[in-house]
Coordinates of C-alpha atoms in Angstrom, one line a residue:
M1 CA 109.0 53.6 8.7
H2 CA 112.4 53.2 7.0
L3 CA 112.6 50.4 4.3
S4 CA 116.3 48.9 4.4
T5 CA 115.4 46.5 1.3
K6 CA 113.6 46.7 -2.3
L7 CA 110.3 46.0 -2.2
P8 CA 109.0 43.4 -4.4
C9 CA 106.4 45.1 -6.8
Y10 CA 106.1 44.3 -10.3
A11 CA 103.9 45.6 -13.2
M12 CA 100.6 43.6 -13.7
G13 CA 97.3 44.2 -15.4
L14 CA 94.5 45.7 -13.7
A15 CA 93.0 42.7 -12.0
L16 CA 96.0 42.2 -10.4
L17 CA 96.0 45.5 -9.1
V18 CA 95.1 44.8 -5.6
Q19 CA 98.1 42.3 -5.4
M20 CA 100.5 44.3 -6.1
I21 CA 99.4 47.1 -3.8
S22 CA 99.2 44.8 -1.1
A23 CA 102.8 43.9 -2.0
C24 CA 103.9 47.3 -2.2
T25 CA 102.8 47.2 2.2
P26 CA 105.7 46.9 4.7
S27 CA 104.7 44.2 7.0
G28 CA 104.7 46.2 9.6
S29 CA 102.0 48.8 8.4
Q30 CA 98.3 48.5 10.3
Q31 CA 95.3 48.0 8.2
T32 CA 92.2 49.9 9.9
S33 CA 88.8 48.4 9.5
S34 CA 87.1 50.2 12.0
A35 CA 86.8 53.9 11.0
P36 CA 83.6 55.0 10.1
Q37 CA 82.9 54.9 6.5
Q38 CA 85.8 53.3 6.0
N39 CA 86.5 50.3 3.5
A40 CA 87.4 47.4 4.9
Q41 CA 90.3 47.2 2.4
Q42 CA 91.5 49.9 2.9
A43 CA 95.5 50.1 4.1
G44 CA 96.0 53.6 5.0
S45 CA 97.7 54.8 8.1
S46 CA 99.8 57.7 9.4
E47 CA 102.6 55.1 8.1
Q48 CA 101.2 54.8 4.4
I49 CA 99.2 56.0 2.0
V50 CA 98.6 55.1 -2.0
L51 CA 98.2 57.4 -4.3
A52 CA 97.0 57.1 -8.1
I53 CA 97.6 60.6 -9.0
G54 CA 99.0 60.2 -12.3
G55 CA 102.1 59.1 -14.9
E56 CA 105.2 59.6 -13.7
S57 CA 107.8 61.7 -14.7
E58 CA 109.8 59.9 -17.3
E59 CA 112.7 62.1 -17.6
G60 CA 113.5 61.7 -13.7
Y61 CA 113.2 63.9 -10.8
D62 CA 116.0 66.4 -12.1
P63 CA 114.8 70.4 -11.1
T64 CA 117.4 71.9 -13.3
L65 CA 116.0 69.7 -15.9
G66 CA 112.1 70.9 -14.9
W67 CA 110.9 68.7 -12.5
G68 CA 108.9 70.4 -10.0
R69 CA 107.7 73.3 -11.9
Y70 CA 103.9 72.2 -12.2
G71 CA 103.8 71.5 -8.7
S72 CA 105.8 70.3 -5.5
P73 CA 109.1 69.5 -5.9
L74 CA 108.5 66.6 -3.1
F75 CA 112.0 66.0 -2.5
H76 CA 113.2 69.4 -2.8
S77 CA 113.1 72.8 -1.0
T78 CA 112.8 75.9 -3.2
L79 CA 113.2 79.5 -2.5
L80 CA 109.8 80.5 -2.4
K81 CA 106.9 78.5 -2.5
R82 CA 103.2 79.9 -2.7
D83 CA 100.6 79.3 0.0
E84 CA 96.7 77.6 -0.5
N85 CA 96.4 81.1 -1.6
L86 CA 99.0 81.7 -4.0
A87 CA 100.7 84.5 -2.1
L88 CA 104.3 84.3 -2.2
V89 CA 105.9 82.9 1.6
N90 CA 109.5 81.6 2.6
D91 CA 110.8 78.0 1.9
L92 CA 114.4 78.2 1.7
A93 CA 114.9 81.6 1.4
T94 CA 114.6 83.9 5.0
D95 CA 114.7 87.3 2.8
Y96 CA 115.0 88.7 -0.9
S97 CA 115.5 91.8 -2.4
I98 CA 116.0 93.0 -5.8
S99 CA 118.4 96.1 -7.1
E100 CA 116.9 99.3 -8.2
D101 CA 117.5 97.9 -11.6
R102 CA 116.0 94.9 -11.3
K103 CA 118.9 93.0 -12.3
V104 CA 120.2 91.6 -9.1
W105 CA 118.1 89.2 -6.8
T106 CA 120.1 89.0 -3.3
V107 CA 118.6 86.1 -1.6
N108 CA 119.4 85.1 1.9
I109 CA 118.9 81.3 2.9
R110 CA 118.1 79.9 6.4
Q111 CA 121.2 78.0 8.0
D112 CA 119.0 74.6 9.2
A113 CA 118.6 73.3 5.9
V114 CA 120.0 69.6 5.6
F115 CA 120.3 67.8 2.4
S116 CA 118.8 64.3 2.7
D117 CA 122.4 62.6 2.7
G118 CA 123.3 64.9 6.1
V119 CA 125.2 67.7 4.1
P120 CA 123.9 71.1 4.9
V121 CA 122.6 73.2 1.9
T122 CA 124.5 76.5 1.3
A123 CA 124.7 79.4 -1.0
E124 CA 127.4 77.2 -3.0
D125 CA 124.4 74.9 -3.7
V126 CA 121.9 77.5 -4.7
A127 CA 124.3 79.0 -7.1
Y128 CA 125.1 75.5 -8.3
T129 CA 121.1 74.5 -8.9
F130 CA 120.4 77.9 -11.0
N131 CA 123.5 77.8 -12.8
K132 CA 123.1 74.2 -14.2
A133 CA 120.0 74.9 -14.8
A134 CA 120.5 77.8 -17.3
E135 CA 123.3 75.7 -18.6
S136 CA 120.9 73.2 -19.6
G137 CA 118.3 74.7 -20.9
G138 CA 115.8 72.6 -19.5
L139 CA 112.1 72.8 -19.1
T140 CA 112.6 74.9 -16.2
D141 CA 113.3 78.7 -18.0
V142 CA 116.4 80.1 -16.1
T143 CA 117.7 81.6 -19.8
V144 CA 117.4 85.4 -18.4
L145 CA 120.2 84.5 -16.1
Q146 CA 123.8 85.2 -16.0
E147 CA 125.3 83.7 -13.3
A148 CA 124.4 83.1 -9.8
V149 CA 127.2 83.7 -7.4
A150 CA 127.2 82.8 -3.3
I151 CA 128.6 85.6 -1.7
D152 CA 128.8 84.0 1.6
K153 CA 127.7 80.6 2.8
D154 CA 124.0 82.1 3.2
T155 CA 123.7 84.7 0.7
I156 CA 123.8 84.1 -3.0
E157 CA 123.1 86.8 -6.1
L158 CA 121.4 86.3 -9.1
R159 CA 122.6 88.0 -11.3
L160 CA 120.4 88.9 -14.8
K161 CA 121.0 89.7 -18.4
Q162 CA 118.1 92.0 -17.9
P163 CA 114.7 92.7 -15.8
Q164 CA 112.5 89.9 -16.1
S165 CA 109.2 90.5 -14.5
T166 CA 108.4 86.9 -14.2
F167 CA 111.7 85.6 -12.4
V168 CA 110.2 85.7 -9.1
N169 CA 108.3 81.9 -10.5
R170 CA 111.7 80.8 -10.9
L171 CA 112.6 81.2 -6.8
V172 CA 109.0 79.1 -6.6
T173 CA 109.1 76.6 -9.0
L174 CA 113.3 75.3 -8.9
G175 CA 114.2 72.9 -6.5
I176 CA 117.4 73.1 -4.9
V177 CA 120.0 70.3 -5.9
P178 CA 123.4 69.3 -3.9
K179 CA 126.2 70.4 -5.5
H180 CA 128.4 67.7 -3.8
A181 CA 126.1 64.8 -5.4
H182 CA 124.9 65.9 -8.5
G183 CA 125.8 64.0 -11.5
A184 CA 124.5 62.0 -15.0
E185 CA 122.3 59.8 -12.8
Y186 CA 120.8 62.0 -10.2
A187 CA 117.6 62.1 -12.1
R188 CA 116.7 58.7 -10.9
N189 CA 118.5 58.9 -7.5
P190 CA 117.8 62.6 -6.5
I191 CA 119.0 63.9 -3.1
G192 CA 117.4 66.6 -1.6
S193 CA 115.9 69.0 1.3
G194 CA 112.3 68.9 0.8
P195 CA 110.0 66.9 2.9
Y196 CA 110.5 63.4 1.8
Q197 CA 112.9 61.5 0.1
L198 CA 113.4 58.6 -2.5
V199 CA 113.4 54.9 -1.2
Q200 CA 112.3 53.1 -4.3
W201 CA 111.4 53.8 -8.3
D202 CA 110.1 51.0 -10.1
E203 CA 110.1 52.5 -13.7
G204 CA 106.7 52.1 -15.0
Q205 CA 105.2 50.4 -11.9
Q206 CA 105.5 53.2 -8.6
L207 CA 107.3 55.6 -6.6
I208 CA 108.0 55.1 -3.0
V209 CA 109.3 57.9 -0.9
E210 CA 109.3 58.4 3.1
A211 CA 109.7 61.1 5.0
N212 CA 113.1 62.7 5.4
P213 CA 114.2 62.7 9.2
N214 CA 116.4 65.8 8.1
Y215 CA 113.6 67.6 6.7
Y216 CA 114.0 71.7 8.4
G217 CA 110.1 71.9 8.5
E218 CA 107.5 70.8 10.6
P219 CA 108.0 66.8 9.9
P220 CA 105.1 64.8 7.8
A221 CA 102.7 63.1 9.8
I222 CA 102.8 60.6 6.6
Q223 CA 105.4 58.1 6.8
Q224 CA 105.7 56.7 3.2
L225 CA 104.0 57.5 0.0
V226 CA 103.2 55.2 -2.9
F227 CA 102.8 56.3 -6.2
L228 CA 101.0 54.4 -8.4
F229 CA 101.8 54.6 -12.2
V230 CA 98.4 53.3 -13.5
E231 CA 95.8 53.9 -15.9
E232 CA 92.7 56.3 -15.4
D233 CA 90.4 53.0 -15.0
A234 CA 93.1 51.6 -13.1
A235 CA 93.3 54.4 -10.6
F236 CA 89.2 54.5 -10.2
A237 CA 89.6 50.9 -9.4
A238 CA 91.8 51.5 -6.9
A239 CA 90.0 54.4 -5.5
K240 CA 86.7 51.7 -5.1
S241 CA 88.8 48.8 -3.7
G242 CA 89.9 51.3 -1.1
Q243 CA 93.7 50.3 -2.0
A244 CA 94.4 54.0 -2.7
Q245 CA 93.8 56.7 -0.9
V246 CA 94.2 59.1 -3.0
A247 CA 93.1 58.6 -6.6
A248 CA 93.0 61.4 -9.5
V249 CA 89.9 60.2 -12.1
P250 CA 88.6 62.0 -15.4
Q251 CA 86.0 64.5 -15.0
S252 CA 83.6 61.6 -15.8
L253 CA 84.0 58.8 -13.4
A254 CA 84.1 61.7 -10.9
V255 CA 80.1 61.6 -10.7
Q256 CA 80.2 57.9 -9.3
P257 CA 80.0 57.9 -5.8
V258 CA 82.9 55.6 -4.0
D259 CA 82.2 54.6 -0.2
G260 CA 84.9 56.0 2.1
M261 CA 86.1 58.7 -0.1
T262 CA 85.4 62.0 -0.3
L263 CA 85.2 63.8 -3.8
Y264 CA 87.8 67.0 -4.3
D265 CA 86.7 69.4 -7.0
V266 CA 89.7 71.6 -7.2
T267 CA 89.7 74.4 -9.1
S268 CA 92.7 74.8 -11.8
V269 CA 93.8 76.8 -14.2
D270 CA 94.9 73.3 -16.4
N271 CA 93.5 74.4 -19.7
R272 CA 92.5 71.9 -22.5
G273 CA 92.7 73.9 -26.4
M274 CA 93.3 73.3 -30.3
M275 CA 96.5 74.2 -31.3
F276 CA 96.5 75.6 -34.9
P277 CA 99.7 75.5 -37.6
F278 CA 99.9 78.5 -38.3
P279 CA 102.1 79.1 -41.3
Q280 CA 101.0 77.9 -44.6
G281 CA 102.2 73.6 -45.5
N282 CA 105.3 73.2 -46.3
A283 CA 106.5 76.9 -45.3
K284 CA 109.6 75.7 -43.6
T285 CA 111.1 72.5 -41.2
T286 CA 112.3 72.0 -37.6
P287 CA 115.9 71.5 -36.6
N288 CA 114.5 68.1 -37.1
G289 CA 113.3 68.0 -40.4
D290 CA 109.8 67.9 -39.4
P291 CA 107.4 69.4 -41.7
V292 CA 105.7 72.8 -40.4
G293 CA 102.5 74.6 -41.3
N294 CA 99.3 73.5 -42.9
D295 CA 97.2 75.2 -45.7
V296 CA 93.8 74.9 -44.3
T297 CA 94.4 75.9 -40.4
A298 CA 97.1 78.5 -41.8
D299 CA 93.5 80.5 -43.3
L300 CA 92.1 83.6 -40.6
A301 CA 88.6 82.8 -41.5
I302 CA 89.1 78.7 -40.7
R303 CA 90.5 79.7 -37.4
Q304 CA 88.4 82.2 -36.5
A305 CA 85.1 80.6 -37.5
I306 CA 86.0 77.4 -35.2
N307 CA 86.2 79.3 -32.3
V308 CA 82.8 81.1 -32.6
A309 CA 81.3 77.7 -33.9
I310 CA 82.7 75.7 -30.8
D311 CA 79.5 75.6 -28.0
R312 CA 82.4 75.8 -24.9
R313 CA 79.6 75.4 -22.3
A314 CA 78.4 72.3 -24.1
L315 CA 81.9 70.7 -23.7
V316 CA 81.8 71.9 -19.9
E317 CA 79.1 70.1 -19.2
G318 CA 78.7 66.8 -21.4
V319 CA 82.8 66.1 -21.7
L320 CA 83.6 67.2 -18.2
E321 CA 80.4 67.3 -16.3
G322 CA 79.8 70.4 -15.0
Y323 CA 83.9 70.3 -13.8
G324 CA 85.3 73.2 -15.5
S325 CA 84.7 76.1 -17.2
P326 CA 84.8 77.5 -20.2
A327 CA 88.5 78.7 -21.8
Y328 CA 88.8 81.3 -24.5
G329 CA 92.5 82.1 -23.4
P330 CA 95.5 80.2 -22.1
V331 CA 95.1 82.2 -18.5
S332 CA 91.6 81.8 -17.6
G333 CA 90.8 83.3 -13.9
L334 CA 94.4 84.9 -13.5
A335 CA 95.1 88.5 -13.0
W336 CA 96.7 89.0 -16.3
E337 CA 93.6 87.6 -17.9
Q338 CA 92.4 89.7 -20.7
P339 CA 88.5 89.4 -20.5
E340 CA 87.9 91.5 -23.5
A341 CA 89.2 88.6 -25.9
D342 CA 86.1 86.7 -25.1
V343 CA 83.8 85.5 -28.1
Q344 CA 80.4 85.0 -28.5
D345 CA 81.1 81.1 -29.2
A346 CA 78.2 78.8 -30.4
D347 CA 77.2 80.8 -33.1
P348 CA 77.2 78.7 -36.2
D349 CA 75.2 80.8 -38.2
R350 CA 78.2 83.6 -37.2
A351 CA 81.0 81.4 -38.3
N352 CA 79.0 80.8 -41.7
Q353 CA 79.6 84.2 -42.2
I354 CA 83.0 84.7 -41.3
L355 CA 83.6 81.7 -43.7
A356 CA 81.9 83.1 -46.5
D357 CA 83.6 86.5 -46.0
G358 CA 86.8 84.6 -46.0
G359 CA 85.9 83.0 -49.8
W360 CA 85.0 79.1 -48.8
S361 CA 82.1 77.6 -50.2
D362 CA 80.4 74.4 -50.5
K363 CA 80.7 74.3 -54.5
N364 CA 79.8 70.4 -54.9
G365 CA 77.4 69.7 -52.4
D366 CA 78.9 67.6 -50.0
G367 CA 79.1 69.5 -46.9
V368 CA 82.7 70.3 -46.9
L369 CA 83.4 73.9 -48.0
E370 CA 86.5 74.6 -50.5
K371 CA 88.2 77.5 -51.3
G372 CA 90.2 77.3 -54.8
N373 CA 92.0 73.6 -54.3
L374 CA 91.7 73.3 -51.3
T375 CA 89.2 71.4 -48.9
A376 CA 88.2 72.7 -45.6
E377 CA 89.4 69.2 -43.9
F378 CA 92.5 68.8 -41.7
T379 CA 93.5 66.1 -38.9
L380 CA 93.3 66.9 -35.1
L381 CA 95.7 64.7 -32.7
Y382 CA 95.3 63.5 -29.1
P383 CA 97.4 61.5 -26.5
A384 CA 95.4 58.1 -26.8
S385 CA 95.9 57.6 -23.3
D386 CA 94.0 60.7 -22.2
S387 CA 89.9 60.1 -22.6
T388 CA 89.0 63.4 -22.1
R389 CA 91.1 64.8 -24.5
Q390 CA 89.8 62.1 -26.7
A391 CA 86.2 63.2 -25.9
L392 CA 87.0 66.9 -26.6
A393 CA 88.6 65.8 -29.8
L394 CA 85.3 64.3 -31.1
S395 CA 82.9 66.4 -29.9
V396 CA 84.5 69.4 -31.5
A397 CA 84.7 67.5 -34.9
E398 CA 81.4 66.9 -34.3
M399 CA 80.6 71.1 -33.8
I400 CA 82.4 72.1 -36.5
K401 CA 81.0 69.6 -39.1
P402 CA 77.6 71.5 -39.8
I403 CA 79.6 74.8 -40.6
G404 CA 81.4 72.6 -43.7
I405 CA 85.0 71.8 -41.4
R406 CA 86.0 68.1 -42.0
V407 CA 88.4 67.0 -38.8
D408 CA 90.1 63.8 -38.9
V409 CA 90.5 62.8 -35.2
Q410 CA 93.1 60.6 -34.7
G411 CA 95.3 59.5 -31.2
K412 CA 98.4 58.7 -30.9
S413 CA 101.3 58.4 -28.9
W414 CA 103.4 61.3 -27.6
D415 CA 106.3 59.9 -29.6
E416 CA 104.3 59.7 -32.5
I417 CA 102.4 63.2 -31.9
G418 CA 106.3 65.2 -32.0
P419 CA 106.9 64.8 -35.5
L420 CA 103.5 65.4 -36.9
M421 CA 102.6 68.4 -34.2
H422 CA 103.8 70.9 -36.2
S423 CA 102.1 70.5 -39.6
N424 CA 98.5 68.8 -37.4
A425 CA 96.3 70.3 -35.2
V426 CA 96.6 69.2 -31.5
L427 CA 94.4 69.0 -28.4
F428 CA 97.1 70.2 -26.0
G429 CA 96.5 71.2 -22.8
W430 CA 98.6 73.6 -20.3
G431 CA 98.6 76.1 -17.8
S432 CA 100.2 77.9 -15.0
H433 CA 100.8 80.0 -12.1
D434 CA 103.7 82.0 -14.5
Q435 CA 103.2 84.3 -17.1
T436 CA 106.4 82.8 -18.7
E437 CA 104.4 79.7 -20.2
M438 CA 101.8 82.6 -22.1
Y439 CA 105.2 83.9 -23.7
N440 CA 106.7 80.4 -24.8
L441 CA 103.2 79.6 -26.4
Y442 CA 103.1 82.7 -28.8
H443 CA 106.6 84.5 -29.3
S444 CA 107.7 83.5 -32.4
K445 CA 111.3 82.7 -30.8
A446 CA 109.9 80.0 -29.1
A447 CA 108.9 77.9 -32.0
Q448 CA 112.2 75.7 -32.4
G449 CA 110.5 72.2 -32.8
D450 CA 109.3 71.3 -29.4
F451 CA 106.1 71.7 -27.8
Y452 CA 106.2 75.4 -27.2
N453 CA 104.3 77.5 -30.1
A454 CA 104.4 74.0 -32.0
G455 CA 102.1 75.6 -34.5
Y456 CA 104.9 78.3 -35.3
Y457 CA 102.4 81.3 -34.5
A458 CA 104.2 84.4 -35.8
N459 CA 103.2 88.0 -35.5
S460 CA 106.1 90.8 -35.0
E461 CA 103.5 92.9 -32.5
I462 CA 102.5 90.6 -30.5
D463 CA 106.2 89.8 -30.2
K464 CA 107.1 93.4 -28.9
I465 CA 104.2 93.4 -26.8
L466 CA 104.9 89.6 -25.0
D467 CA 108.7 91.4 -25.2
L468 CA 107.8 94.2 -23.1
A469 CA 105.4 92.3 -20.6
M470 CA 108.4 90.2 -19.8
G471 CA 110.5 92.9 -19.4
A472 CA 108.5 95.3 -17.4
P473 CA 109.9 96.2 -13.9
T474 CA 107.6 94.4 -12.2
E475 CA 104.8 91.9 -12.0
E476 CA 102.1 94.2 -11.6
E477 CA 103.6 96.8 -14.6
A478 CA 103.6 93.6 -16.9
I479 CA 100.0 92.7 -16.6
A480 CA 98.8 95.3 -18.8
F481 CA 100.8 94.0 -21.6
W482 CA 100.3 90.7 -21.1
K483 CA 96.5 91.9 -22.0
A484 CA 97.5 93.3 -24.9
A485 CA 98.9 90.8 -26.5
Q486 CA 95.9 88.7 -25.7
W487 CA 93.4 91.8 -27.7
N488 CA 93.8 94.7 -27.2
G489 CA 91.0 96.2 -29.5
Q490 CA 92.4 95.8 -32.6
Q491 CA 94.8 92.8 -32.7
G492 CA 95.5 90.0 -30.4
F493 CA 96.5 86.3 -30.4
T494 CA 93.2 85.4 -29.2
A495 CA 90.1 84.7 -31.2
K496 CA 89.1 87.9 -32.2
G497 CA 92.8 88.6 -33.4
D498 CA 94.9 85.7 -34.7
A499 CA 93.3 82.9 -33.7
A500 CA 96.1 80.9 -33.0
W501 CA 94.6 78.5 -30.7
A502 CA 90.9 77.5 -30.3
W503 CA 91.0 77.6 -26.4
L504 CA 88.4 74.7 -25.1
V505 CA 88.0 74.2 -21.3
N506 CA 89.4 74.7 -18.0
L507 CA 89.6 71.5 -15.9
D508 CA 88.4 71.0 -12.5
H509 CA 91.0 68.5 -11.2
T510 CA 88.8 65.9 -9.4
Y511 CA 90.1 63.5 -7.0
F512 CA 88.8 61.1 -4.4
V513 CA 90.1 61.2 -0.8
S514 CA 90.2 58.7 1.9
R515 CA 87.5 60.1 4.6
C516 CA 90.3 59.2 6.9
L517 CA 92.8 61.6 5.1
D518 CA 93.1 65.2 5.7
I519 CA 94.5 67.0 2.7
G520 CA 94.1 70.6 4.1
N521 CA 92.9 73.0 1.7
P522 CA 94.5 72.6 -1.6
Q523 CA 95.4 75.9 -4.1
V524 CA 94.3 76.7 -7.4
E525 CA 96.0 74.3 -9.4
P526 CA 98.3 74.2 -12.3
H527 CA 98.6 72.0 -15.3
G528 CA 98.5 67.8 -14.0
H529 CA 102.4 67.5 -14.5
G530 CA 104.1 67.4 -11.2
W531 CA 101.3 65.9 -8.8
P532 CA 99.7 69.3 -8.2
I533 CA 97.6 68.2 -5.3
T534 CA 100.8 67.3 -3.2
A535 CA 101.9 70.6 -3.2
N536 CA 100.6 71.0 0.7
I537 CA 101.4 67.2 1.1
A538 CA 103.5 67.7 4.0
Q539 CA 100.9 68.7 6.3
W540 CA 98.3 66.2 5.4
T541 CA 97.1 63.8 8.0
W542 CA 95.9 60.3 8.9
T543 CA 93.0 60.9 11.0
C544 CA 91.5 57.4 11.4
D545 CA 92.8 54.8 14.3

């Protein structure tokens, strides 16, 4: 179904959610009430479904600035993509080859791809996209690219400054934009060659997309998608009322059954962890002048003791309702995880010994340790809108209180957290299929006053190992170096070594999905930005009449 007029939807509270969704429904769509176990108010059909699966991309939908790096770009084609088993398969590319020195990637693209405005996709568009992404310095890290050159209308050379073992991931995550239509307003009016095209974006409220009639692949079976930008409780309410056919919910709500819907418990590499400021307090400032460092978290004994004292299994069972697993590093379950980096946790006696050996003691009997003029206390920040992070932060504070460390847990907006996150501990979430993320979390050169390496962790020996991993000839040959950076028996950035973070849990992503909607087999999902459940959305089908 194609919409020719703007749909009259407006931001409303939870109590008016049903009216909002009803207003978003085109007059021609059919409501299904006779399907087995389908809620009487269910509005879904092959014409339209409603999804409440997380927040919007406030920066817009421009791949050269980072859109799509955590999931399907939706509006855009990528050169390659990953199937449900995370194996690489072609998308826009028909094949590619790599030069003997690993510095030139030659990619051939299909000849039948057309942008949603009807203009054919050519090698010039691909070259433009990669060059623009490298120039913009966005969250899609293409800094290793020297230049992308269109050899002919269907062939591109991606010429690198030096070999990079992770570069294949850029072919998977960077959506191709049209050179002729890419400008200042593109992020809010994207044109691409993916399975869907933008119809309407009411910022802060909803995004409406429809099937791209020019898409070269199998036409999507669902004609129109409405993404609602609502909080967790409102998403759950939309699922219960039958007004949303897909709803992402926190694990605490996943235990409640919803009539007419199936709970999908999807394995992910989406982790949560406590980032520690690594240098001593006021050691430096960020480029924006924000303070860096914290005298308490700069102490190795504090960081290691916290890692040992935390009961990660209890966090999984208590906070995540069993929908997750313990995390001891940033890449749990991936081929480059170092299992030897795991520590025996939930061990307060061992934590007490680490602190005592580090010179910490309770001199005044108030239950909080001291060392010289320092008191073992610090602030832990979390985004106030995230109930799961709130519960994890409060639980961790309670777990380490008995070992004499006092934590002041504070929920704030991301705007408030930004200038504070280099001098206070933060409950962050990360998780990617791309090893580059681990590099950026721990390499000292990534500490630039932003989210990457926000704690300003620095160890020159670990930097060298990470550089060896990044410069290895292949992904497979890099694995030994990625593991060594985590722990090589003597040093590493994980809990047995520098303990730059206290990683806590890996989330299972939990979704309620209408029993009339077949979403296939979801892949192991990355961090939740970018709606990762939509990776195979072009194959979703509506099964009820």
